[in-house]
PDB file of C-alpha atoms in Angstrom:
ATOM      1  CA  UNK A  24     162.108 -28.054 103.540  1.00 84.00           C
ATOM      2  CA  UNK A  25     163.715 -26.249 106.674  1.00 82.00           C
ATOM      3  CA  UNK A  26     165.233 -29.679 108.029  1.00 83.00           C
ATOM      4  CA  UNK A  27     166.794 -30.323 104.350  1.00 90.00           C
ATOM      5  CA  UNK A  28     168.091 -26.564 104.643  1.00 87.00           C
ATOM      6  CA  UNK A  29     169.733 -27.675 108.183  1.00 90.00           C
ATOM      7  CA  UNK A  30     166.812 -25.022 110.039  1.00 86.00           C
ATOM      8  CA  UNK A  31     166.706 -26.573 113.951  1.00 87.00           C
ATOM      9  CA  UNK A  32     163.698 -27.684 115.239  1.00 83.00           C
ATOM     10  CA  UNK A  33     163.720 -24.630 117.955  1.00 85.00           C
ATOM     11  CA  UNK A  34     164.204 -22.215 115.277  1.00 81.00           C
ATOM     12  CA  UNK A  35     161.178 -23.624 113.242  1.00 78.00           C
ATOM     13  CA  UNK A  36     159.165 -23.678 116.006  1.00 84.00           C
ATOM     14  CA  UNK A  37     160.028 -19.882 117.147  1.00 80.00           C
ATOM     15  CA  UNK A  38     159.524 -18.817 112.798  1.00 74.00           C
ATOM     16  CA  UNK A  39     156.016 -20.746 113.145  1.00 72.00           C
ATOM     17  CA  UNK A  40     154.897 -19.119 116.388  1.00 72.00           C
ATOM     18  CA  UNK A  41     155.313 -15.499 114.813  1.00 72.00           C
ATOM     19  CA  UNK A  42     153.778 -16.177 111.520  1.00 65.00           C
ATOM     20  CA  UNK A  43     150.584 -14.881 110.715  1.00 64.00           C
ATOM     21  CA  UNK A  44     148.347 -15.159 107.545  1.00 57.00           C
ATOM     22  CA  UNK A  45     146.076 -12.281 106.825  1.00 63.00           C
ATOM     23  CA  UNK A  46     142.416 -13.182 107.186  1.00 57.00           C
ATOM     24  CA  UNK A  47     143.156 -16.335 109.120  1.00 63.00           C
ATOM     25  CA  UNK A  48     142.649 -16.674 113.020  1.00 76.00           C
ATOM     26  CA  UNK A  49     143.205 -12.758 113.384  1.00 88.00           C
ATOM     27  CA  UNK A  50     142.473 -11.716 116.802  1.00 93.00           C
ATOM     28  CA  UNK A  51     141.246  -8.545 117.973  1.00 94.00           C
ATOM     29  CA  UNK A  52     140.810  -7.022 121.684  1.00 93.00           C
ATOM     30  CA  UNK A  53     138.547  -4.045 122.104  1.00 92.00           C
ATOM     31  CA  UNK A  54     140.178  -1.325 124.336  1.00 90.00           C
ATOM     32  CA  UNK A  55     136.760  -0.841 126.593  1.00 89.00           C
ATOM     33  CA  UNK A  56     135.166  -4.403 126.489  1.00 92.00           C
ATOM     34  CA  UNK A  57     136.378  -7.908 127.515  1.00 95.00           C
ATOM     35  CA  UNK A  58     135.974  -9.495 124.240  1.00 97.00           C
ATOM     36  CA  UNK A  59     137.643 -11.561 121.716  1.00 97.00           C
ATOM     37  CA  UNK A  60     136.991 -11.142 118.048  1.00 98.00           C
ATOM     38  CA  UNK A  61     138.154 -13.625 115.961  1.00 97.00           C
ATOM     39  CA  UNK A  62     138.279 -12.990 111.825  1.00 97.00           C
ATOM     40  CA  UNK A  63     138.859 -16.179 109.887  1.00 96.00           C
ATOM     41  CA  UNK A  64     138.379 -17.000 106.511  1.00 95.00           C
ATOM     42  CA  UNK A  65     136.676 -20.494 107.334  1.00 95.00           C
ATOM     43  CA  UNK A  66     133.773 -20.833 104.969  1.00 94.00           C
ATOM     44  CA  UNK A  67     133.297 -24.427 104.454  1.00 96.00           C
ATOM     45  CA  UNK A  68     132.318 -27.301 107.001  1.00 97.00           C
ATOM     46  CA  UNK A  69     135.826 -28.690 107.824  1.00 97.00           C
ATOM     47  CA  UNK A  70     137.227 -24.973 108.555  1.00 96.00           C
ATOM     48  CA  UNK A  71     134.197 -23.832 110.523  1.00 97.00           C
ATOM     49  CA  UNK A  72     133.995 -27.190 112.553  1.00 97.00           C
ATOM     50  CA  UNK A  73     137.606 -26.999 113.329  1.00 97.00           C
ATOM     51  CA  UNK A  74     137.302 -23.390 114.352  1.00 97.00           C
ATOM     52  CA  UNK A  75     134.239 -23.809 116.411  1.00 98.00           C
ATOM     53  CA  UNK A  76     135.617 -26.806 118.168  1.00 97.00           C
ATOM     54  CA  UNK A  77     138.682 -25.083 119.310  1.00 96.00           C
ATOM     55  CA  UNK A  78     137.085 -21.835 120.016  1.00 97.00           C
ATOM     56  CA  UNK A  79     134.785 -23.772 122.399  1.00 96.00           C
ATOM     57  CA  UNK A  80     137.686 -25.768 123.809  1.00 96.00           C
ATOM     58  CA  UNK A  81     139.573 -22.818 124.328  1.00 96.00           C
ATOM     59  CA  UNK A  82     136.728 -20.569 125.891  1.00 96.00           C
ATOM     60  CA  UNK A  83     134.713 -23.214 127.687  1.00 96.00           C
ATOM     61  CA  UNK A  84     132.928 -20.736 129.683  1.00 95.00           C
ATOM     62  CA  UNK A  85     132.211 -18.069 127.137  1.00 97.00           C
ATOM     63  CA  UNK A  86     129.179 -16.739 125.029  1.00 98.00           C
ATOM     64  CA  UNK A  87     130.342 -17.432 121.440  1.00 98.00           C
ATOM     65  CA  UNK A  88     128.398 -15.390 118.800  1.00 98.00           C
ATOM     66  CA  UNK A  89     129.436 -16.043 115.007  1.00 98.00           C
ATOM     67  CA  UNK A  90     128.668 -13.783 111.782  1.00 98.00           C
ATOM     68  CA  UNK A  91     128.594 -15.697 108.729  1.00 98.00           C
ATOM     69  CA  UNK A  92     126.644 -16.166 105.426  1.00 98.00           C
ATOM     70  CA  UNK A  93     127.132 -18.687 102.221  1.00 98.00           C
ATOM     71  CA  UNK A  94     127.706 -17.911  98.768  1.00 97.00           C
ATOM     72  CA  UNK A  95     125.033 -17.779  96.249  1.00 97.00           C
ATOM     73  CA  UNK A  96     124.546 -19.922  92.910  1.00 95.00           C
ATOM     74  CA  UNK A  97     126.924 -22.511  94.489  1.00 95.00           C
ATOM     75  CA  UNK A  98     128.240 -24.538  97.497  1.00 93.00           C
ATOM     76  CA  UNK A  99     124.476 -24.954  98.121  1.00 96.00           C
ATOM     77  CA  UNK A 100     124.886 -27.904 100.668  1.00 97.00           C
ATOM     78  CA  UNK A 101     127.401 -25.108 102.675  1.00 97.00           C
ATOM     79  CA  UNK A 102     124.362 -23.380 103.760  1.00 98.00           C
ATOM     80  CA  UNK A 103     123.139 -26.511 105.992  1.00 98.00           C
ATOM     81  CA  UNK A 104     126.577 -27.283 107.012  1.00 98.00           C
ATOM     82  CA  UNK A 105     127.801 -23.888 108.434  1.00 98.00           C
ATOM     83  CA  UNK A 106     123.945 -23.660 109.945  1.00 98.00           C
ATOM     84  CA  UNK A 107     124.115 -27.196 111.750  1.00 98.00           C
ATOM     85  CA  UNK A 108     127.828 -25.960 113.002  1.00 98.00           C
ATOM     86  CA  UNK A 109     126.524 -22.341 114.367  1.00 98.00           C
ATOM     87  CA  UNK A 110     123.426 -23.964 115.910  1.00 98.00           C
ATOM     88  CA  UNK A 111     125.545 -26.540 117.748  1.00 98.00           C
ATOM     89  CA  UNK A 112     128.725 -24.529 118.849  1.00 97.00           C
ATOM     90  CA  UNK A 113     127.550 -20.700 119.047  1.00 98.00           C
ATOM     91  CA  UNK A 114     124.950 -19.108 121.550  1.00 98.00           C
ATOM     92  CA  UNK A 115     124.047 -16.489 118.735  1.00 98.00           C
ATOM     93  CA  UNK A 116     124.452 -16.676 114.753  1.00 98.00           C
ATOM     94  CA  UNK A 117     124.169 -13.094 113.023  1.00 98.00           C
ATOM     95  CA  UNK A 118     123.572 -14.424 109.538  1.00 98.00           C
ATOM     96  CA  UNK A 119     124.503 -12.039 106.757  1.00 98.00           C
ATOM     97  CA  UNK A 120     125.564 -11.750 102.931  1.00 98.00           C
ATOM     98  CA  UNK A 121     128.694 -13.279 101.643  1.00 98.00           C
ATOM     99  CA  UNK A 122     128.999 -13.249  97.877  1.00 97.00           C
ATOM    100  CA  UNK A 123     125.054 -14.014  97.044  1.00 97.00           C
ATOM    101  CA  UNK A 124     125.830 -13.644  93.488  1.00 97.00           C
ATOM    102  CA  UNK A 125     122.433 -13.932  91.337  1.00 97.00           C
ATOM    103  CA  UNK A 126     120.341 -14.981  94.480  1.00 98.00           C
ATOM    104  CA  UNK A 127     118.544 -12.743  97.022  1.00 97.00           C
ATOM    105  CA  UNK A 128     120.633 -12.777  99.973  1.00 98.00           C
ATOM    106  CA  UNK A 129     117.550 -12.566 102.108  1.00 98.00           C
ATOM    107  CA  UNK A 130     116.618 -16.061 100.506  1.00 98.00           C
ATOM    108  CA  UNK A 131     120.111 -17.593 101.069  1.00 98.00           C
ATOM    109  CA  UNK A 132     120.228 -16.341 104.845  1.00 98.00           C
ATOM    110  CA  UNK A 133     116.705 -17.499 105.573  1.00 98.00           C
ATOM    111  CA  UNK A 134     117.844 -21.040 104.222  1.00 98.00           C
ATOM    112  CA  UNK A 135     120.767 -20.999 106.486  1.00 98.00           C
ATOM    113  CA  UNK A 136     118.908 -20.076 109.459  1.00 98.00           C
ATOM    114  CA  UNK A 137     116.781 -23.197 109.395  1.00 98.00           C
ATOM    115  CA  UNK A 138     119.308 -25.326 110.067  1.00 98.00           C
ATOM    116  CA  UNK A 139     120.755 -22.976 112.912  1.00 98.00           C
ATOM    117  CA  UNK A 140     117.116 -23.148 114.274  1.00 98.00           C
ATOM    118  CA  UNK A 141     117.168 -27.270 114.147  1.00 98.00           C
ATOM    119  CA  UNK A 142     119.893 -27.426 116.183  1.00 98.00           C
ATOM    120  CA  UNK A 143     118.404 -25.036 118.926  1.00 97.00           C
ATOM    121  CA  UNK A 144     120.524 -22.108 118.033  1.00 97.00           C
ATOM    122  CA  UNK A 145     119.622 -18.393 118.216  1.00 98.00           C
ATOM    123  CA  UNK A 146     120.072 -16.107 115.487  1.00 98.00           C
ATOM    124  CA  UNK A 147     119.373 -12.867 113.681  1.00 98.00           C
ATOM    125  CA  UNK A 148     119.464 -11.930 109.864  1.00 98.00           C
ATOM    126  CA  UNK A 149     121.026  -8.999 109.117  1.00 98.00           C
ATOM    127  CA  UNK A 150     121.836  -8.508 105.135  1.00 98.00           C
ATOM    128  CA  UNK A 151     124.338  -5.885 105.645  1.00 98.00           C
ATOM    129  CA  UNK A 152     127.550  -7.316 106.581  1.00 98.00           C
ATOM    130  CA  UNK A 153     129.278  -4.280 108.709  1.00 98.00           C
ATOM    131  CA  UNK A 154     125.951  -4.088 110.459  1.00 98.00           C
ATOM    132  CA  UNK A 155     126.010  -7.830 111.430  1.00 98.00           C
ATOM    133  CA  UNK A 156     129.421  -7.590 112.758  1.00 98.00           C
ATOM    134  CA  UNK A 157     128.635  -4.262 114.682  1.00 98.00           C
ATOM    135  CA  UNK A 158     125.715  -5.922 116.287  1.00 98.00           C
ATOM    136  CA  UNK A 159     127.659  -9.122 117.257  1.00 98.00           C
ATOM    137  CA  UNK A 160     130.303  -6.881 118.766  1.00 98.00           C
ATOM    138  CA  UNK A 161     127.989  -4.815 120.893  1.00 97.00           C
ATOM    139  CA  UNK A 162     125.573  -7.873 121.738  1.00 98.00           C
ATOM    140  CA  UNK A 163     128.036 -10.201 122.709  1.00 98.00           C
ATOM    141  CA  UNK A 164     128.245 -10.487 126.977  1.00 97.00           C
ATOM    142  CA  UNK A 165     131.471  -9.459 128.538  1.00 96.00           C
ATOM    143  CA  UNK A 166     134.078 -12.033 128.379  1.00 96.00           C
ATOM    144  CA  UNK A 167     132.607 -13.411 125.240  1.00 98.00           C
ATOM    145  CA  UNK A 168     133.741 -14.357 121.837  1.00 98.00           C
ATOM    146  CA  UNK A 169     133.043 -13.143 118.224  1.00 98.00           C
ATOM    147  CA  UNK A 170     133.791 -15.239 115.434  1.00 98.00           C
ATOM    148  CA  UNK A 171     133.648 -13.607 112.144  1.00 98.00           C
ATOM    149  CA  UNK A 172     134.024 -16.117 109.378  1.00 98.00           C
ATOM    150  CA  UNK A 173     133.576 -16.607 105.656  1.00 95.00           C
ATOM    151  CA  UNK A 174     135.501 -13.630 103.987  1.00 96.00           C
ATOM    152  CA  UNK A 175     138.691 -13.145 105.990  1.00 93.00           C
ATOM    153  CA  UNK A 176     141.160 -10.820 104.233  1.00 92.00           C
ATOM    154  CA  UNK A 177     138.623 -10.725 100.955  1.00 95.00           C
ATOM    155  CA  UNK A 178     137.750  -7.024  99.864  1.00 96.00           C
ATOM    156  CA  UNK A 179     134.635  -7.930  97.488  1.00 97.00           C
ATOM    157  CA  UNK A 180     131.159  -9.276  97.420  1.00 96.00           C
ATOM    158  CA  UNK A 181     130.058 -10.769  94.328  1.00 97.00           C
ATOM    159  CA  UNK A 182     126.856  -9.335  93.468  1.00 96.00           C
ATOM    160  CA  UNK A 183     125.002 -10.564  90.597  1.00 95.00           C
ATOM    161  CA  UNK A 184     127.833 -10.995  88.103  1.00 95.00           C
ATOM    162  CA  UNK A 185     130.125  -8.012  89.264  1.00 96.00           C
ATOM    163  CA  UNK A 186     132.223  -8.166  92.278  1.00 97.00           C
ATOM    164  CA  UNK A 187     131.616  -4.963  94.356  1.00 97.00           C
ATOM    165  CA  UNK A 188     134.609  -3.297  96.552  1.00 98.00           C
ATOM    166  CA  UNK A 189     134.100  -3.896 100.499  1.00 97.00           C
ATOM    167  CA  UNK A 190     136.181  -3.276 103.177  1.00 97.00           C
ATOM    168  CA  UNK A 191     137.785  -6.832 104.704  1.00 97.00           C
ATOM    169  CA  UNK A 192     136.003  -8.180 107.973  1.00 97.00           C
ATOM    170  CA  UNK A 193     139.240  -7.176 109.669  1.00 96.00           C
ATOM    171  CA  UNK A 194     138.639  -3.455 108.763  1.00 97.00           C
ATOM    172  CA  UNK A 195     134.987  -3.494 109.634  1.00 98.00           C
ATOM    173  CA  UNK A 196     136.140  -4.776 112.846  1.00 97.00           C
ATOM    174  CA  UNK A 197     138.920  -2.329 113.310  1.00 96.00           C
ATOM    175  CA  UNK A 198     136.386   0.567 112.333  1.00 97.00           C
ATOM    176  CA  UNK A 199     133.635  -0.691 114.499  1.00 97.00           C
ATOM    177  CA  UNK A 200     136.193  -0.341 117.289  1.00 97.00           C
ATOM    178  CA  UNK A 201     137.159   2.703 116.888  1.00 95.00           C
ATOM    179  CA  UNK A 202     134.079   4.452 115.524  1.00 94.00           C
ATOM    180  CA  UNK A 203     131.707   2.857 118.355  1.00 91.00           C
ATOM    181  CA  UNK A 204     134.734   3.609 121.132  1.00 88.00           C
ATOM    182  CA  UNK A 205     134.340  -0.202 122.488  1.00 89.00           C
TER     183      UNK A 205
END
């Protein structure tokens, strides 16, 4: 499109270099701890696989933690896919709620945990999403990376048949960094 409008390659590159999409690869760096926190909407096999591989490549010597869950009442294969990727690429998984709908979040998390464990991954199940993010930030070692995936900029959780307002993952991260003085 840019080329049809006469925009040069260098201008396109400069513009794309500044482009940001809320909820996609949002980087947070705490003031008092050497840590990279990446919030991303990655919620399926392809998006999480790509993010996990690129994170491992960009941070080859770092410990990688991930906070994630899977939806209830749909996309059942996602539990296996995400669990296997987390177990393979991440040092520690914090498995939490992500739109549980009509299912118990504990059951969804336990199912995911089987796949993380099958890949040799360590995990904790923490249903409260904010607490899972907080624990990941606090427990990930210096120079580590925390991936917070699945919700991105979304501001609700589907519980039963209703959507309940919640902070976005980025808002959770910002609040935790401020309140914990990290």
